[in-house]
Short mmCIF file of C-alpha atoms and ligand atoms in Angstrom, two decimals:
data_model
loop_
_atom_site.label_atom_id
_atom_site.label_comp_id
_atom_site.label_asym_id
_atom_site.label_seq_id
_atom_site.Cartn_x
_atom_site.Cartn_y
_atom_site.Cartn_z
CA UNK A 1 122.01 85.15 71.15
CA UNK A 2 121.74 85.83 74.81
CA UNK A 3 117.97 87.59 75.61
CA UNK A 4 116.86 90.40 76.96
CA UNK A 5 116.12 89.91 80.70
CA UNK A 6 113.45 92.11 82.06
CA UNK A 7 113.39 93.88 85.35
CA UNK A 8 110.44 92.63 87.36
CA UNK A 9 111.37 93.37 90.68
CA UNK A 10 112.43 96.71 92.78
CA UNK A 11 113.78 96.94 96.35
CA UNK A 12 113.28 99.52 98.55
CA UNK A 13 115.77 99.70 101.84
CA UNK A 14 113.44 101.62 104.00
CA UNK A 15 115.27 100.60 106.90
CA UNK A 16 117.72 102.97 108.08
CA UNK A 17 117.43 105.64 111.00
CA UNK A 18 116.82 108.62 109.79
CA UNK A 19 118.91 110.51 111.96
CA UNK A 20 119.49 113.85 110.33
CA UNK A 21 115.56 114.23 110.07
CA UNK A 22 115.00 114.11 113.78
CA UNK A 23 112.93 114.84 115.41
CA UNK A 24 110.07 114.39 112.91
CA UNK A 25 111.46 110.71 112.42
CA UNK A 26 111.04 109.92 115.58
CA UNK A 27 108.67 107.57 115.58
CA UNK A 28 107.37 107.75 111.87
CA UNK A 29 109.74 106.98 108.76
CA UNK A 30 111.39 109.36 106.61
CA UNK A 31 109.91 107.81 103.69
CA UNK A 32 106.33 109.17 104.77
CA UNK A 33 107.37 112.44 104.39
CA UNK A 34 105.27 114.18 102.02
CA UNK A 35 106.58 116.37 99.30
CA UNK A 36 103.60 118.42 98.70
CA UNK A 37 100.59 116.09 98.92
CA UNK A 38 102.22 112.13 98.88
CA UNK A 39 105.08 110.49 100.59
CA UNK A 40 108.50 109.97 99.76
CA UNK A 41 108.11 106.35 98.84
CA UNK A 42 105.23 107.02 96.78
CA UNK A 43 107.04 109.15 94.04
CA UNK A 44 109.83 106.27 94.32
CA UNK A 45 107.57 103.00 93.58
CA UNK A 46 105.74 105.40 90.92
CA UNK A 47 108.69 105.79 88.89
CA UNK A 48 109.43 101.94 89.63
CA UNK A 49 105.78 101.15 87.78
CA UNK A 50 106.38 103.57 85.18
CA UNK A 51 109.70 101.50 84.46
CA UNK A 52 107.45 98.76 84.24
CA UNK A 53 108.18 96.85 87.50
CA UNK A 54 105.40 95.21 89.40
CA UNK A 55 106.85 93.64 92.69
CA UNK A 56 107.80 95.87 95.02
CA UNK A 57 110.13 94.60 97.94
CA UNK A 58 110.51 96.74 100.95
CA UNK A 59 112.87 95.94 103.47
CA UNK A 60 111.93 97.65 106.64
CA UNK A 61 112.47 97.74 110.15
CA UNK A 62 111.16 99.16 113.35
CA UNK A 63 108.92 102.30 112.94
CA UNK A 64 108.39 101.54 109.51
CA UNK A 65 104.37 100.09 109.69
CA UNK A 66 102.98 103.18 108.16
CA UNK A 67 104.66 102.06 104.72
CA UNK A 68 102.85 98.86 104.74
CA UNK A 69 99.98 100.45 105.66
CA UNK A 70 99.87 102.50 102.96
CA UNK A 71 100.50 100.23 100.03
CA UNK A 72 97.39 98.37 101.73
CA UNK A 73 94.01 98.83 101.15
CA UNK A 74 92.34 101.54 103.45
CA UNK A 75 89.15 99.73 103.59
CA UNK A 76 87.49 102.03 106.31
CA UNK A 77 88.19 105.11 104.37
CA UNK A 78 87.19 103.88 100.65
CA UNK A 79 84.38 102.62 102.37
CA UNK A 80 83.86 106.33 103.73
CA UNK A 81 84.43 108.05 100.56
CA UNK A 82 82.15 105.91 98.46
CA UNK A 83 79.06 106.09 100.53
CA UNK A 84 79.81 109.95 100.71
CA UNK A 85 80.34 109.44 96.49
CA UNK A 86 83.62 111.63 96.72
CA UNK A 87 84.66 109.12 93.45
CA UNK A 88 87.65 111.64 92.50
CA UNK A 89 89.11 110.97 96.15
CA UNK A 90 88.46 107.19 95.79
CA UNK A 91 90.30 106.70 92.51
CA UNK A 92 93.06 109.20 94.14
CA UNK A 93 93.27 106.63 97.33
CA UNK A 94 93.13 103.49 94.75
CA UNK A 95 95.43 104.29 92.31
CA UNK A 96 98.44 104.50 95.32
CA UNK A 97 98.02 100.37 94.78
CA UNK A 98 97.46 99.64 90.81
CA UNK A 99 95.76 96.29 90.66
CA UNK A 100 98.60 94.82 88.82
CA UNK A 101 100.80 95.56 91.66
CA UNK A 102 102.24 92.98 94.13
CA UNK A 103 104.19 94.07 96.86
CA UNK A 104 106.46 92.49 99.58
CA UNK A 105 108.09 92.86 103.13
CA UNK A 106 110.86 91.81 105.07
CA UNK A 107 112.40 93.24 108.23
CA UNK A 108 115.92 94.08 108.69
CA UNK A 109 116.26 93.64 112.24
CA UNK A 110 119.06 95.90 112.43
CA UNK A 111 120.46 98.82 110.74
CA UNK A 112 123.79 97.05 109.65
CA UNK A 113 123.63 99.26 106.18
CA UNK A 114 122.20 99.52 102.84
CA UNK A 115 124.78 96.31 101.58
CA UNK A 116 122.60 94.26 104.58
CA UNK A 117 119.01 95.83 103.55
CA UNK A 118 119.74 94.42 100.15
CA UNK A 119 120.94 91.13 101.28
CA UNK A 120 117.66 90.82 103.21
CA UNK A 121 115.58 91.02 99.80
CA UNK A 122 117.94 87.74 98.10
CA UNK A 123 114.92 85.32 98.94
CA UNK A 124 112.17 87.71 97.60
CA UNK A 125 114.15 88.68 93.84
CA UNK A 126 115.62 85.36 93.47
CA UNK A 127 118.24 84.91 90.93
CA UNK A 128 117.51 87.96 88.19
CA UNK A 129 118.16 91.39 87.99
CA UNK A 130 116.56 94.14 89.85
CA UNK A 131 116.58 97.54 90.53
CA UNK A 132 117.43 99.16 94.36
CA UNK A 133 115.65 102.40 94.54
CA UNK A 134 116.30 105.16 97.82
CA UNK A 135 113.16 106.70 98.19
CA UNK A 136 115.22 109.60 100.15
CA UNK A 137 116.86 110.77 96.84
CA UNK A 138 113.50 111.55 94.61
CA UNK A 139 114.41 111.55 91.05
CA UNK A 140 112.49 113.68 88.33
CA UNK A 141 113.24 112.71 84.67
CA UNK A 142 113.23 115.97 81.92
CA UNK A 143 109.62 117.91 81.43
CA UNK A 144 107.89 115.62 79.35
CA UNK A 145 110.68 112.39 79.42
CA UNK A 146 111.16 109.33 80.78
CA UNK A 147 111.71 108.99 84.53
CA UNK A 148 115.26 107.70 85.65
CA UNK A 149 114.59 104.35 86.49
CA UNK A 150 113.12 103.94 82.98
CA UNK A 151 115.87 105.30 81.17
CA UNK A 152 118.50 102.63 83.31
CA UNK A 153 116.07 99.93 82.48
CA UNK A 154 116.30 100.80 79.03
CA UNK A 155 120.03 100.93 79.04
CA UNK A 156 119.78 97.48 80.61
CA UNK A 157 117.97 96.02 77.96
CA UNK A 158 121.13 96.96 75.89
CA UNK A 159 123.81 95.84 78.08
CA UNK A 160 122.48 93.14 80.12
CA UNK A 161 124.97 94.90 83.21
CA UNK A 162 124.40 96.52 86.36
CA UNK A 163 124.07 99.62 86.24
CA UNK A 164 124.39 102.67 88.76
CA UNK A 165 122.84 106.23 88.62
CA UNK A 166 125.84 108.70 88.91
CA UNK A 167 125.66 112.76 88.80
CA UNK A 168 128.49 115.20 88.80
CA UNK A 169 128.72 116.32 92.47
CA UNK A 170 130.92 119.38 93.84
CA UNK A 171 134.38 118.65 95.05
CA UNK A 172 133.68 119.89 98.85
CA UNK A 173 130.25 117.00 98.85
CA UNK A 174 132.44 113.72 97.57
CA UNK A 175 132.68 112.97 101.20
CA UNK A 176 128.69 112.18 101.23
CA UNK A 177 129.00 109.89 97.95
CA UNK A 178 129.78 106.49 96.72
CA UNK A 179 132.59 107.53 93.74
CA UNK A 180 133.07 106.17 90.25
CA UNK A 181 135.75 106.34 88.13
CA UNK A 182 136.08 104.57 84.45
CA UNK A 183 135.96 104.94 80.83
CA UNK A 184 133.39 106.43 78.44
CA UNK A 185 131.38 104.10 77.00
CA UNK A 186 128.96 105.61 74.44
CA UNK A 187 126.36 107.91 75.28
CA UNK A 188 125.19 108.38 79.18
CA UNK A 189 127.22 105.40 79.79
CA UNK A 190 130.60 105.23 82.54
CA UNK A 191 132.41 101.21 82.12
CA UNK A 192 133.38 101.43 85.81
CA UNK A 193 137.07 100.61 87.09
CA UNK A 194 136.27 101.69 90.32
CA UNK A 195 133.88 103.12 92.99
CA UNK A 196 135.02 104.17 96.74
CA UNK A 197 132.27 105.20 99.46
CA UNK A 198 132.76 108.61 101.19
CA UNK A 199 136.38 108.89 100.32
CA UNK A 200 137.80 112.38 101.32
CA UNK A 201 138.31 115.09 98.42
CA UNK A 202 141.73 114.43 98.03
CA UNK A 203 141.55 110.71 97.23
CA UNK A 204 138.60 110.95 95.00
CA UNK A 205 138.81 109.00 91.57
CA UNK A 206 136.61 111.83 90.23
CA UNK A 207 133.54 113.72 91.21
CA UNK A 208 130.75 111.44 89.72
CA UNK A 209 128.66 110.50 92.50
CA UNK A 210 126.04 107.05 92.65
CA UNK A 211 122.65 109.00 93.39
CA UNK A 212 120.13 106.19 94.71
CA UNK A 213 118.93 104.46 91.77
CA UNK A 214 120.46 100.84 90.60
CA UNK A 215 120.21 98.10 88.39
CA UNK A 216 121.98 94.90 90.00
CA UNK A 217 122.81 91.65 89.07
CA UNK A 218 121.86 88.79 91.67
CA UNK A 219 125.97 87.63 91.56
CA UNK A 220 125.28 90.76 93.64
CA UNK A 221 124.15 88.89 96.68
CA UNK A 222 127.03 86.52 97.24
CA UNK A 223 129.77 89.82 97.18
CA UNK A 224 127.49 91.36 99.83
CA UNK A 225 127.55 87.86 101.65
CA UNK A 226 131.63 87.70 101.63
CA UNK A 227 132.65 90.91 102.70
CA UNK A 228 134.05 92.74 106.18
CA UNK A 229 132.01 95.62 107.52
CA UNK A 230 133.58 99.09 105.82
CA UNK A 231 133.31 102.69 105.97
CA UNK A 232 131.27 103.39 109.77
CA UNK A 233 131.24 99.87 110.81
CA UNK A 234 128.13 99.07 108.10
CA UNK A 235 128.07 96.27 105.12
CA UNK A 236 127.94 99.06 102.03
CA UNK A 237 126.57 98.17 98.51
CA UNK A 238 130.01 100.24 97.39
CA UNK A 239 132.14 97.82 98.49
CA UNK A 240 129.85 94.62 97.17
CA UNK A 241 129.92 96.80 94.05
CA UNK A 242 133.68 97.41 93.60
CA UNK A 243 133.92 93.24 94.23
CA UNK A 244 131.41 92.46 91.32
CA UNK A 245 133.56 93.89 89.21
CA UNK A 246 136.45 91.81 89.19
CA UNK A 247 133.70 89.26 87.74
CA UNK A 248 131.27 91.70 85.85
CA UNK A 249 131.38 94.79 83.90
CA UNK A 250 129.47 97.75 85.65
CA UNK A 251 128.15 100.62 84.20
CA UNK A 252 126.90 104.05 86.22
CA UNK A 253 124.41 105.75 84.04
CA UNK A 254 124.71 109.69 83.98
CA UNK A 255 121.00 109.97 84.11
CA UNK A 256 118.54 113.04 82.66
CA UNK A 257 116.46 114.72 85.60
CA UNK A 258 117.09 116.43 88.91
CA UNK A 259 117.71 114.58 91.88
CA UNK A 260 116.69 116.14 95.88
CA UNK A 261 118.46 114.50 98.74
CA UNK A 262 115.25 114.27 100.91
CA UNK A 263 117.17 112.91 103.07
CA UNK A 264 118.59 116.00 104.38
CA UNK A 265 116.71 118.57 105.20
CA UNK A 266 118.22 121.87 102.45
CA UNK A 267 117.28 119.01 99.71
CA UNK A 268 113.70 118.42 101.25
CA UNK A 269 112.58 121.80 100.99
CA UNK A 270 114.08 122.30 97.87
CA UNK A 271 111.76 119.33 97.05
CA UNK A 272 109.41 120.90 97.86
CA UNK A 273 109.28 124.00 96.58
CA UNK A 274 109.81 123.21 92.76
CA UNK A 275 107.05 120.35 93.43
CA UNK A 276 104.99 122.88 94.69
CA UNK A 277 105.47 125.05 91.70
CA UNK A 278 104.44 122.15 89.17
CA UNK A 279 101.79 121.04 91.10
CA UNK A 280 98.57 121.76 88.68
CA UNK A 281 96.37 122.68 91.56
CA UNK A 282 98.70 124.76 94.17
CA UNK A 283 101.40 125.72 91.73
CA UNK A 284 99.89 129.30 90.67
CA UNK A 285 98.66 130.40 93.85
CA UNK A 286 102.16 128.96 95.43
CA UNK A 287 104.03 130.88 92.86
CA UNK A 288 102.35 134.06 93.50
CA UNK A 289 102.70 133.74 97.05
CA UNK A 290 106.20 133.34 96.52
CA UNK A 291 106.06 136.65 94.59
CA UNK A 292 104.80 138.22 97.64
CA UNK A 293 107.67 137.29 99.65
CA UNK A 294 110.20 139.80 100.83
CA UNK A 295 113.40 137.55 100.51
P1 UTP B 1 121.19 106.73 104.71
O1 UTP B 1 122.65 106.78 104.60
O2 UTP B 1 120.41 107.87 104.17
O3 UTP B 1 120.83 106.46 106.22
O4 UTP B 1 120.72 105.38 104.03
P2 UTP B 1 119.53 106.73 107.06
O5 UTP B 1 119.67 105.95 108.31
O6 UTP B 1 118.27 106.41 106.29
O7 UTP B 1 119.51 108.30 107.32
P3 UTP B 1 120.49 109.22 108.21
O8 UTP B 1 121.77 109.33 107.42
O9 UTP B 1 120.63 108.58 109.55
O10 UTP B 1 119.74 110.52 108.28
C1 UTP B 1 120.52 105.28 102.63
C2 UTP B 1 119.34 104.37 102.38
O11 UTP B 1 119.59 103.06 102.85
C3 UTP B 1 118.59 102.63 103.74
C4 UTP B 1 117.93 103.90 104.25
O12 UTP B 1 116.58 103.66 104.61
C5 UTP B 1 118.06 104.83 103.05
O13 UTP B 1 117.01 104.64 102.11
N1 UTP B 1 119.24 101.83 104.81
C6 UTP B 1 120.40 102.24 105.37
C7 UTP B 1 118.64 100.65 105.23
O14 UTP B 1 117.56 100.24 104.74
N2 UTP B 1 119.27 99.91 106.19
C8 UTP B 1 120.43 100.30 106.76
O15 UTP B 1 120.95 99.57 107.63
C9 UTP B 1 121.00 101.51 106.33
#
């Protein structure tokens, strides 16, 4: 009986441009954006720990120093906050690196697409499974469940496949999407005969769009090795993805939870505001304010 590999590692392809933030990402990465009171990539490696990962890979690139920097240990500032014995702020500033945590770097020295930034994390997973997260698409699980990386590592542990988050997306948006197409296979679960990247409306297998959550396989590595460039001149994971499967079934997981492109700036704010309206210490006063609003 074959056993039950675990996911120990995530990757995080913090890498790319950034270019429909601009001008904030100017010179600081889209990742350190803050929905309400922590960055992008904070609420990404979060959910990675709660799925029980503990080595976090990012691959980065220029601009990107202020992600390092905060994984690190602000030594200055605890030292500041503990000689001023503001303990609540220390443990707040702490916890952003658990002790159990281990993280990783490596530069992609240019942004030749998310297929590449994977590639550039094949020395630092080795040969296992892993997840990919996009810390521009933050993922909330159901009030009170399991966050979406959990529930596609626990879907793992049953299948042993890769595994990609999909959502239903409306017919005019395929164009932004990697697309599946395949047969049901029990609950939550899509056996994949096919995935295209940004394919117009008209030649879309379906509307179920990959948000930016995966479980992989490391035969992953050598598809992303041995293909051309595709859609805009970039190595995609879609393609890499369609070429696993003529050796591996593929699942895409229709996960539980909300997903906000952050990456765009409608799906930032949107972010935003239902953060803000959770959040136990602003989320009154915020939704009175919004009360007060003449819309
Ligand atoms: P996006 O398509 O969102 O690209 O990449 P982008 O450059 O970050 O943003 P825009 O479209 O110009 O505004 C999806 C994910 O893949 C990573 C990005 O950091 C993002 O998390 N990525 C993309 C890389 O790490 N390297 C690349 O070469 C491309």
């Amino acid at each position: 009986m074959s056993t039950v590999q675990k996911i120990h590692t995530a990757v995080f392809p913090v890498a790319g441009l950034g270019t429909r933030f601009l001008p904030a990402t100017k010179a600081a990465p889209k990742e350190m954006l803050p929905v309400v009171d922590k960055p992008l990539i904070q609420y990404a490696v979060e959910e990675a720990y709660a799925a029980g990962v503990r080595h976090m890979v990012f691959v980065t690139g220029r601009s990107k120093r202020a992600i390092e920097d905060h994984f690190d240990t602000a030594y200055e500032l605890e030292n500041e906050l503990s000689t001023a014995h503001k303990d609540e702020l220390l443990a707040l500033v702490r916890s952003v690196q658990p002790a159990d945590m281990v993280c990783s770097y490596v530069r992609q020295a240019r942004s030749l697409g998310l297929g590449h930034a994977v590639l550039c994390a094949e020395r630092l997973v080795g040969n296992e499974p892993f997840a990919v997260l996009l810390a521009d698409d933050l993922m909330t699980g159901p009030p009170g469940g399991s966050g979406v990386l959990s529930q596609m590592v626990a879907a793992f542990e049953k299948m042993g496949r890769s595994m990609l988050a999909v959502q239903e997306v409306p017919a005019d948006q395929v164009r932004r999407y990697g697309i599946v197409a395949g047969e049901p296979a029990g609950r939550n679960l899509i056996r994949l005969e096919k995935i295209v990247e940004k394919p117009a409306p008209e030649e879309a297998p379906s509307r179920m769009g990959v948000a930016g959550r995966y479980i992989l396989t490391p035969r992953i590595f050598q598809e992303i090795r041995n293909q051309p460039t595709g859609v805009g001149g970039e190595i995609q994971l879609t393609d890499a993805i369609s070429r696993l499967l003529a050796h591996e079934a593929v699942y895409a997981f229709q996960y539980e939870g909300k997903r906000y492109d952050c990456g765009s700036k409608e799906g930032f704010l949107e972010a935003t505001v239902e953060l803000a309206l959770q959040h136990p210490q602003v989320g009154a006063h915020f939704r009175d304010y919004l009360r007060s609003l003449t819309l």
